[in-house]
Amino acid sequence: EPEVTQTPSHQVTQMGQEVILRCVPISNHLYFYWYRQILGQKVEFLVSFYNNEISEKSEIFDDQFSVERPDGSNFTLKIRSTKLEDSAMYFCASSQPGQYYGYTFGSGTRLTVV
Amino acid sequence: GESVGLHLPTLSVQEGDNSIINCAYSNSASDYFIWYKQESGKGPQFIIDIRSNMDKRQGQRVTVLLNKTVKHLSLQIAATQPGDSAVYFCAELPSGGYQKVTFGTGTKLQVIP
């Protein structure tokens, strides 16, 4: 069964450092997403990406965040200068148009900012 | 504004019993309502959905009920098994299918062997 793959599974970084979280979406999917989940809380939408541009973003996704699809397979989330409150699980997801039930999440990257 | 929330944070159920997980929503414009299961250390996994023009949908051991009058959604799991232990999120999706999914706060289901 196709999977969304995320690396690394756990990232520890110092406050103020830049981090890049990596995702390999399902190969024939066209829509890509990042969500985050602070420990014990609900999953929150960050950004959606289609046709090489951001289609929607939340208020969480400020200027410190950026996304990129550098090649035909990877989808990355960059946090320029991490803050303690950025510590969370970050989930990548991908989907086909009109098939949200094929909205597949990866297993997540646990980001710990110290 | 829109919100999707859950009545209870935790639910403990004896193995073999039926489980009912409830959810309240406030966005009447949502096109789909979805239940996700999240096991420890994993991402949310789609369980079942219901379109806003339906009031009941059945899957394998799961049933979702939608009451639009009171804006209430429930997930029923028949013959609950230890493998059902997880956090369950209700979520809503506007029409279009590619837009963001808005998650509720989650209910932790604990199955007692």
PDB file of C-alpha atoms in Angstrom:
ATOM      1  CA  GLU A   1       0.000   0.000   0.000  1.00  0.00           C
ATOM      2  CA  PRO A   2       1.424   3.426  -0.930  1.00  0.00           C
ATOM      3  CA  GLU A   3       2.774   5.470   1.959  1.00  0.00           C
ATOM      4  CA  VAL A   4       3.751   9.011   2.735  1.00  0.00           C
ATOM      5  CA  THR A   5       7.294   8.892   4.094  1.00  0.00           C
ATOM      6  CA  GLN A   6       8.693  11.459   6.484  1.00  0.00           C
ATOM      7  CA  THR A   7      12.253  11.985   7.630  1.00  0.00           C
ATOM      8  CA  PRO A   8      13.666  12.282  10.179  1.00  0.00           C
ATOM      9  CA  SER A   9      11.331  10.649  12.671  1.00  0.00           C
ATOM     10  CA  HIS A  10      12.755  12.813  15.451  1.00  0.00           C
ATOM     11  CA  GLN A  11      14.676  16.068  15.206  1.00  0.00           C
ATOM     12  CA  VAL A  12      16.179  17.938  18.108  1.00  0.00           C
ATOM     13  CA  THR A  13      17.318  21.475  17.433  1.00  0.00           C
ATOM     14  CA  GLN A  14      18.405  24.507  19.352  1.00  0.00           C
ATOM     15  CA  MET A  15      16.193  27.546  19.514  1.00  0.00           C
ATOM     16  CA  GLY A  16      16.961  29.920  16.671  1.00  0.00           C
ATOM     17  CA  GLN A  17      18.261  27.225  14.350  1.00  0.00           C
ATOM     18  CA  GLU A  18      16.767  26.396  10.983  1.00  0.00           C
ATOM     19  CA  VAL A  19      15.207  22.992  10.416  1.00  0.00           C
ATOM     20  CA  ILE A  20      13.988  21.258   7.304  1.00  0.00           C
ATOM     21  CA  LEU A  21      11.447  18.490   7.585  1.00  0.00           C
ATOM     22  CA  ARG A  22      11.230  16.180   4.628  1.00  0.00           C
ATOM     23  CA  CYS A  23       8.376  14.275   3.095  1.00  0.00           C
ATOM     24  CA  VAL A  24       7.957  11.986   0.130  1.00  0.00           C
ATOM     25  CA  PRO A  25       4.257  12.056  -0.845  1.00  0.00           C
ATOM     26  CA  ILE A  26       2.500   9.281  -2.699  1.00  0.00           C
ATOM     27  CA  SER A  27       3.760   9.399  -6.252  1.00  0.00           C
ATOM     28  CA  ASN A  28       0.531  10.093  -8.148  1.00  0.00           C
ATOM     29  CA  HIS A  29      -0.861  12.583  -5.658  1.00  0.00           C
ATOM     30  CA  LEU A  30      -1.070  16.229  -6.608  1.00  0.00           C
ATOM     31  CA  TYR A  31      -1.990  17.969  -3.358  1.00  0.00           C
ATOM     32  CA  PHE A  32       0.393  18.196  -0.455  1.00  0.00           C
ATOM     33  CA  TYR A  33      -0.115  19.363   3.097  1.00  0.00           C
ATOM     34  CA  TRP A  34       1.634  19.996   6.356  1.00  0.00           C
ATOM     35  CA  TYR A  35      -0.103  19.682   9.699  1.00  0.00           C
ATOM     36  CA  ARG A  36       1.245  19.873  13.183  1.00  0.00           C
ATOM     37  CA  GLN A  37       0.175  18.418  16.513  1.00  0.00           C
ATOM     38  CA  ILE A  38       1.389  19.824  19.786  1.00  0.00           C
ATOM     39  CA  LEU A  39       1.569  17.085  22.410  1.00  0.00           C
ATOM     40  CA  GLY A  40      -1.889  16.169  23.660  1.00  0.00           C
ATOM     41  CA  GLN A  41      -3.672  18.568  21.347  1.00  0.00           C
ATOM     42  CA  LYS A  42      -5.518  18.313  18.079  1.00  0.00           C
ATOM     43  CA  VAL A  43      -3.990  18.160  14.659  1.00  0.00           C
ATOM     44  CA  GLU A  44      -3.753  21.644  13.145  1.00  0.00           C
ATOM     45  CA  PHE A  45      -3.558  22.600   9.501  1.00  0.00           C
ATOM     46  CA  LEU A  46      -0.494  24.559   8.433  1.00  0.00           C
ATOM     47  CA  VAL A  47      -0.427  24.731   4.656  1.00  0.00           C
ATOM     48  CA  SER A  48      -1.621  23.134   1.438  1.00  0.00           C
ATOM     49  CA  PHE A  49       0.384  23.086  -1.772  1.00  0.00           C
ATOM     50  CA  TYR A  50      -0.679  22.450  -5.334  1.00  0.00           C
ATOM     51  CA  ASN A  51       0.839  23.101  -8.713  1.00  0.00           C
ATOM     52  CA  ASN A  52       4.051  24.384  -7.139  1.00  0.00           C
ATOM     53  CA  GLU A  53       2.424  27.021  -5.044  1.00  0.00           C
ATOM     54  CA  ILE A  54       0.704  27.461  -1.729  1.00  0.00           C
ATOM     55  CA  SER A  55      -3.061  27.125  -2.125  1.00  0.00           C
ATOM     56  CA  GLU A  56      -3.985  27.841   1.471  1.00  0.00           C
ATOM     57  CA  LYS A  57      -2.198  28.514   4.727  1.00  0.00           C
ATOM     58  CA  SER A  58      -3.227  29.001   8.326  1.00  0.00           C
ATOM     59  CA  GLU A  59      -2.322  31.832  10.661  1.00  0.00           C
ATOM     60  CA  ILE A  60       0.236  29.511  12.237  1.00  0.00           C
ATOM     61  CA  PHE A  61       2.155  29.460   8.949  1.00  0.00           C
ATOM     62  CA  ASP A  62       3.912  32.796   9.340  1.00  0.00           C
ATOM     63  CA  ASP A  63       7.048  34.145   7.679  1.00  0.00           C
ATOM     64  CA  GLN A  64       9.215  31.706   9.617  1.00  0.00           C
ATOM     65  CA  PHE A  65       7.705  28.829   7.654  1.00  0.00           C
ATOM     66  CA  SER A  66       8.179  27.924   4.041  1.00  0.00           C
ATOM     67  CA  VAL A  67       7.452  24.920   1.852  1.00  0.00           C
ATOM     68  CA  GLU A  68       9.100  23.673  -1.259  1.00  0.00           C
ATOM     69  CA  ARG A  69       8.890  20.854  -3.736  1.00  0.00           C
ATOM     70  CA  PRO A  70      12.505  20.851  -4.864  1.00  0.00           C
ATOM     71  CA  ASP A  71      12.139  17.903  -7.216  1.00  0.00           C
ATOM     72  CA  GLY A  72       9.479  15.502  -8.420  1.00  0.00           C
ATOM     73  CA  SER A  73       9.335  13.487  -5.237  1.00  0.00           C
ATOM     74  CA  ASN A  74      10.154  15.537  -2.135  1.00  0.00           C
ATOM     75  CA  PHE A  75       8.054  18.076  -0.260  1.00  0.00           C
ATOM     76  CA  THR A  76       9.775  20.027   2.494  1.00  0.00           C
ATOM     77  CA  LEU A  77       8.801  22.268   5.378  1.00  0.00           C
ATOM     78  CA  LYS A  78      11.416  24.751   6.543  1.00  0.00           C
ATOM     79  CA  ILE A  79      11.304  26.630   9.796  1.00  0.00           C
ATOM     80  CA  ARG A  80      13.826  29.442   9.583  1.00  0.00           C
ATOM     81  CA  SER A  81      14.405  30.292  13.223  1.00  0.00           C
ATOM     82  CA  THR A  82      12.842  27.763  15.541  1.00  0.00           C
ATOM     83  CA  LYS A  83      11.110  28.738  18.757  1.00  0.00           C
ATOM     84  CA  LEU A  84      10.355  26.603  21.762  1.00  0.00           C
ATOM     85  CA  GLU A  85       6.671  26.639  20.843  1.00  0.00           C
ATOM     86  CA  ASP A  86       7.466  25.028  17.500  1.00  0.00           C
ATOM     87  CA  SER A  87       8.026  21.763  19.346  1.00  0.00           C
ATOM     88  CA  ALA A  88       5.384  19.402  17.987  1.00  0.00           C
ATOM     89  CA  MET A  89       4.717  16.463  15.708  1.00  0.00           C
ATOM     90  CA  TYR A  90       4.666  17.573  12.106  1.00  0.00           C
ATOM     91  CA  PHE A  91       2.642  15.493   9.688  1.00  0.00           C
ATOM     92  CA  CYS A  92       2.862  15.575   5.950  1.00  0.00           C
ATOM     93  CA  ALA A  93      -0.118  14.436   3.896  1.00  0.00           C
ATOM     94  CA  SER A  94      -0.969  14.101   0.238  1.00  0.00           C
ATOM     95  CA  SER A  95      -4.111  13.547  -1.778  1.00  0.00           C
ATOM     96  CA  GLN A  96      -5.607  13.256  -5.208  1.00  0.00           C
ATOM     97  CA  PRO A  97      -8.073  15.896  -6.387  1.00  0.00           C
ATOM     98  CA  GLY A  98     -11.570  15.169  -5.152  1.00  0.00           C
ATOM     99  CA  GLN A  99     -10.438  12.133  -3.194  1.00  0.00           C
ATOM    100  CA  TYR A 100      -9.976  13.354   0.335  1.00  0.00           C
ATOM    101  CA  TYR A 101     -10.426   9.802   1.563  1.00  0.00           C
ATOM    102  CA  GLY A 102      -7.157   9.153  -0.155  1.00  0.00           C
ATOM    103  CA  TYR A 103      -5.784  11.903   2.059  1.00  0.00           C
ATOM    104  CA  THR A 104      -2.849   9.956   3.454  1.00  0.00           C
ATOM    105  CA  PHE A 105      -0.772  11.087   6.382  1.00  0.00           C
ATOM    106  CA  GLY A 106       2.818  10.195   7.073  1.00  0.00           C
ATOM    107  CA  SER A 107       3.960   8.973  10.467  1.00  0.00           C
ATOM    108  CA  GLY A 108       5.266  12.366  11.399  1.00  0.00           C
ATOM    109  CA  THR A 109       8.458  14.066  12.515  1.00  0.00           C
ATOM    110  CA  ARG A 110       8.745  14.877  16.178  1.00  0.00           C
ATOM    111  CA  LEU A 111      10.471  18.244  16.430  1.00  0.00           C
ATOM    112  CA  THR A 112      11.935  19.172  19.791  1.00  0.00           C
ATOM    113  CA  VAL A 113      13.292  22.687  20.183  1.00  0.00           C
ATOM    114  CA  VAL A 114      15.580  23.155  23.178  1.00  0.00           C
TER     115      VAL A 114
ATOM    116  CA  GLY B   1     -16.152  30.740  13.286  1.00  0.00           C
ATOM    117  CA  GLU B   2     -15.933  27.057  12.487  1.00  0.00           C
ATOM    118  CA  SER B   3     -15.067  24.526  15.126  1.00  0.00           C
ATOM    119  CA  VAL B   4     -15.159  20.815  15.555  1.00  0.00           C
ATOM    120  CA  GLY B   5     -14.981  19.496  19.085  1.00  0.00           C
ATOM    121  CA  LEU B   6     -15.492  16.385  21.156  1.00  0.00           C
ATOM    122  CA  HIS B   7     -17.602  15.800  24.255  1.00  0.00           C
ATOM    123  CA  LEU B   8     -15.259  13.460  26.154  1.00  0.00           C
ATOM    124  CA  PRO B   9     -11.475  13.334  26.232  1.00  0.00           C
ATOM    125  CA  THR B  10     -11.223   9.619  27.233  1.00  0.00           C
ATOM    126  CA  LEU B  11     -13.424   6.564  26.931  1.00  0.00           C
ATOM    127  CA  SER B  12     -12.765   3.186  28.563  1.00  0.00           C
ATOM    128  CA  VAL B  13     -14.585   0.189  27.118  1.00  0.00           C
ATOM    129  CA  GLN B  14     -14.519  -3.505  27.910  1.00  0.00           C
ATOM    130  CA  GLU B  15     -13.273  -5.698  25.101  1.00  0.00           C
ATOM    131  CA  GLY B  16     -16.225  -7.000  23.111  1.00  0.00           C
ATOM    132  CA  ASP B  17     -18.528  -4.145  24.042  1.00  0.00           C
ATOM    133  CA  ASN B  18     -19.630  -1.461  21.630  1.00  0.00           C
ATOM    134  CA  SER B  19     -17.997   1.965  21.729  1.00  0.00           C
ATOM    135  CA  ILE B  20     -19.630   5.258  20.934  1.00  0.00           C
ATOM    136  CA  ILE B  21     -17.490   8.337  20.400  1.00  0.00           C
ATOM    137  CA  ASN B  22     -19.253  11.656  20.043  1.00  0.00           C
ATOM    138  CA  CYS B  23     -18.418  14.923  18.360  1.00  0.00           C
ATOM    139  CA  ALA B  24     -20.067  18.320  18.036  1.00  0.00           C
ATOM    140  CA  TYR B  25     -19.494  20.629  15.124  1.00  0.00           C
ATOM    141  CA  SER B  26     -20.540  24.156  14.355  1.00  0.00           C
ATOM    142  CA  ASN B  27     -19.797  24.658  10.656  1.00  0.00           C
ATOM    143  CA  SER B  28     -23.005  23.782   8.841  1.00  0.00           C
ATOM    144  CA  ALA B  29     -21.328  24.418   5.486  1.00  0.00           C
ATOM    145  CA  SER B  30     -19.073  21.371   5.760  1.00  0.00           C
ATOM    146  CA  ASP B  31     -19.548  18.895   2.951  1.00  0.00           C
ATOM    147  CA  TYR B  32     -17.992  15.862   4.573  1.00  0.00           C
ATOM    148  CA  PHE B  33     -17.447  14.681   8.100  1.00  0.00           C
ATOM    149  CA  ILE B  34     -14.672  12.224   8.724  1.00  0.00           C
ATOM    150  CA  TRP B  35     -13.410  10.034  11.509  1.00  0.00           C
ATOM    151  CA  TYR B  36      -9.704   9.422  11.875  1.00  0.00           C
ATOM    152  CA  LYS B  37      -7.875   6.993  14.123  1.00  0.00           C
ATOM    153  CA  GLN B  38      -4.453   7.875  15.465  1.00  0.00           C
ATOM    154  CA  GLU B  39      -2.366   5.189  17.080  1.00  0.00           C
ATOM    155  CA  SER B  40       0.577   6.105  19.238  1.00  0.00           C
ATOM    156  CA  GLY B  41       3.491   7.390  17.178  1.00  0.00           C
ATOM    157  CA  LYS B  42       1.562   7.361  13.917  1.00  0.00           C
ATOM    158  CA  GLY B  43      -0.263   9.804  11.729  1.00  0.00           C
ATOM    159  CA  PRO B  44      -4.067   9.999  11.516  1.00  0.00           C
ATOM    160  CA  GLN B  45      -5.613   7.175   9.557  1.00  0.00           C
ATOM    161  CA  PHE B  46      -8.926   7.513   7.727  1.00  0.00           C
ATOM    162  CA  ILE B  47     -11.672   5.294   9.150  1.00  0.00           C
ATOM    163  CA  ILE B  48     -14.974   6.378   7.662  1.00  0.00           C
ATOM    164  CA  ASP B  49     -16.698   9.434   6.325  1.00  0.00           C
ATOM    165  CA  ILE B  50     -20.206  10.688   5.834  1.00  0.00           C
ATOM    166  CA  ARG B  51     -21.456  13.259   3.415  1.00  0.00           C
ATOM    167  CA  SER B  52     -23.591  16.059   4.785  1.00  0.00           C
ATOM    168  CA  ASN B  53     -26.673  14.856   2.904  1.00  0.00           C
ATOM    169  CA  MET B  54     -26.630  11.502   4.710  1.00  0.00           C
ATOM    170  CA  ASP B  55     -27.483  10.584   8.294  1.00  0.00           C
ATOM    171  CA  LYS B  56     -25.908   7.166   8.585  1.00  0.00           C
ATOM    172  CA  ARG B  57     -23.107   5.230   6.981  1.00  0.00           C
ATOM    173  CA  GLN B  58     -21.799   1.800   7.857  1.00  0.00           C
ATOM    174  CA  GLY B  59     -18.398   0.281   7.374  1.00  0.00           C
ATOM    175  CA  GLN B  60     -16.730  -2.796   8.701  1.00  0.00           C
ATOM    176  CA  ARG B  61     -17.532  -2.809  12.444  1.00  0.00           C
ATOM    177  CA  VAL B  62     -17.959   0.970  12.361  1.00  0.00           C
ATOM    178  CA  THR B  63     -20.979   3.179  11.860  1.00  0.00           C
ATOM    179  CA  VAL B  64     -21.059   6.942  11.623  1.00  0.00           C
ATOM    180  CA  LEU B  65     -24.208   8.864  12.466  1.00  0.00           C
ATOM    181  CA  LEU B  66     -24.823  12.481  11.552  1.00  0.00           C
ATOM    182  CA  ASN B  67     -27.516  14.575  13.176  1.00  0.00           C
ATOM    183  CA  LYS B  68     -27.578  17.904  11.405  1.00  0.00           C
ATOM    184  CA  THR B  69     -30.378  19.253  13.555  1.00  0.00           C
ATOM    185  CA  VAL B  70     -28.163  19.295  16.635  1.00  0.00           C
ATOM    186  CA  LYS B  71     -24.851  19.333  14.728  1.00  0.00           C
ATOM    187  CA  HIS B  72     -23.718  16.082  16.222  1.00  0.00           C
ATOM    188  CA  LEU B  73     -21.556  13.313  14.824  1.00  0.00           C
ATOM    189  CA  SER B  74     -20.883   9.928  16.369  1.00  0.00           C
ATOM    190  CA  LEU B  75     -18.695   6.938  15.672  1.00  0.00           C
ATOM    191  CA  GLN B  76     -19.890   3.544  16.781  1.00  0.00           C
ATOM    192  CA  ILE B  77     -17.438   0.662  16.956  1.00  0.00           C
ATOM    193  CA  ALA B  78     -18.968  -2.776  17.310  1.00  0.00           C
ATOM    194  CA  ALA B  79     -17.300  -5.498  19.367  1.00  0.00           C
ATOM    195  CA  THR B  80     -14.403  -3.293  20.392  1.00  0.00           C
ATOM    196  CA  GLN B  81     -11.016  -4.969  20.228  1.00  0.00           C
ATOM    197  CA  PRO B  82      -7.681  -4.121  21.878  1.00  0.00           C
ATOM    198  CA  GLY B  83      -6.425  -2.975  18.483  1.00  0.00           C
ATOM    199  CA  ASP B  84      -9.072  -0.265  18.527  1.00  0.00           C
ATOM    200  CA  SER B  85      -7.238   1.510  21.348  1.00  0.00           C
ATOM    201  CA  ALA B  86      -6.222   4.862  19.903  1.00  0.00           C
ATOM    202  CA  VAL B  87      -7.196   8.507  19.764  1.00  0.00           C
ATOM    203  CA  TYR B  88     -10.160   9.174  17.512  1.00  0.00           C
ATOM    204  CA  PHE B  89     -10.640  12.513  15.825  1.00  0.00           C
ATOM    205  CA  CYS B  90     -13.671  13.800  14.068  1.00  0.00           C
ATOM    206  CA  ALA B  91     -12.900  16.181  11.264  1.00  0.00           C
ATOM    207  CA  GLU B  92     -14.728  18.196   8.694  1.00  0.00           C
ATOM    208  CA  LEU B  93     -14.000  19.070   5.128  1.00  0.00           C
ATOM    209  CA  PRO B  94     -15.595  21.669   2.900  1.00  0.00           C
ATOM    210  CA  SER B  95     -16.566  20.726  -0.648  1.00  0.00           C
ATOM    211  CA  GLY B  96     -13.779  20.354  -3.191  1.00  0.00           C
ATOM    212  CA  GLY B  97     -11.970  17.429  -1.665  1.00  0.00           C
ATOM    213  CA  TYR B  98      -8.547  19.001  -1.632  1.00  0.00           C
ATOM    214  CA  GLN B  99      -9.015  21.643   0.968  1.00  0.00           C
ATOM    215  CA  LYS B 100      -7.806  21.507   4.516  1.00  0.00           C
ATOM    216  CA  VAL B 101      -9.250  19.075   6.986  1.00  0.00           C
ATOM    217  CA  THR B 102     -10.226  20.652  10.295  1.00  0.00           C
ATOM    218  CA  PHE B 103      -9.731  18.299  13.223  1.00  0.00           C
ATOM    219  CA  GLY B 104     -11.484  18.145  16.559  1.00  0.00           C
ATOM    220  CA  THR B 105      -9.615  17.687  19.830  1.00  0.00           C
ATOM    221  CA  GLY B 106      -9.751  13.895  19.943  1.00  0.00           C
ATOM    222  CA  THR B 107     -11.083  11.159  22.222  1.00  0.00           C
ATOM    223  CA  LYS B 108      -8.769   8.524  23.608  1.00  0.00           C
ATOM    224  CA  LEU B 109     -10.353   5.093  23.483  1.00  0.00           C
ATOM    225  CA  GLN B 110      -8.951   2.579  25.977  1.00  0.00           C
ATOM    226  CA  VAL B 111     -10.032  -1.013  25.518  1.00  0.00           C
ATOM    227  CA  ILE B 112      -9.909  -3.075  28.685  1.00  0.00           C
ATOM    228  CA  PRO B 113      -9.060  -6.733  27.963  1.00  0.00           C
TER     229      PRO B 113
END
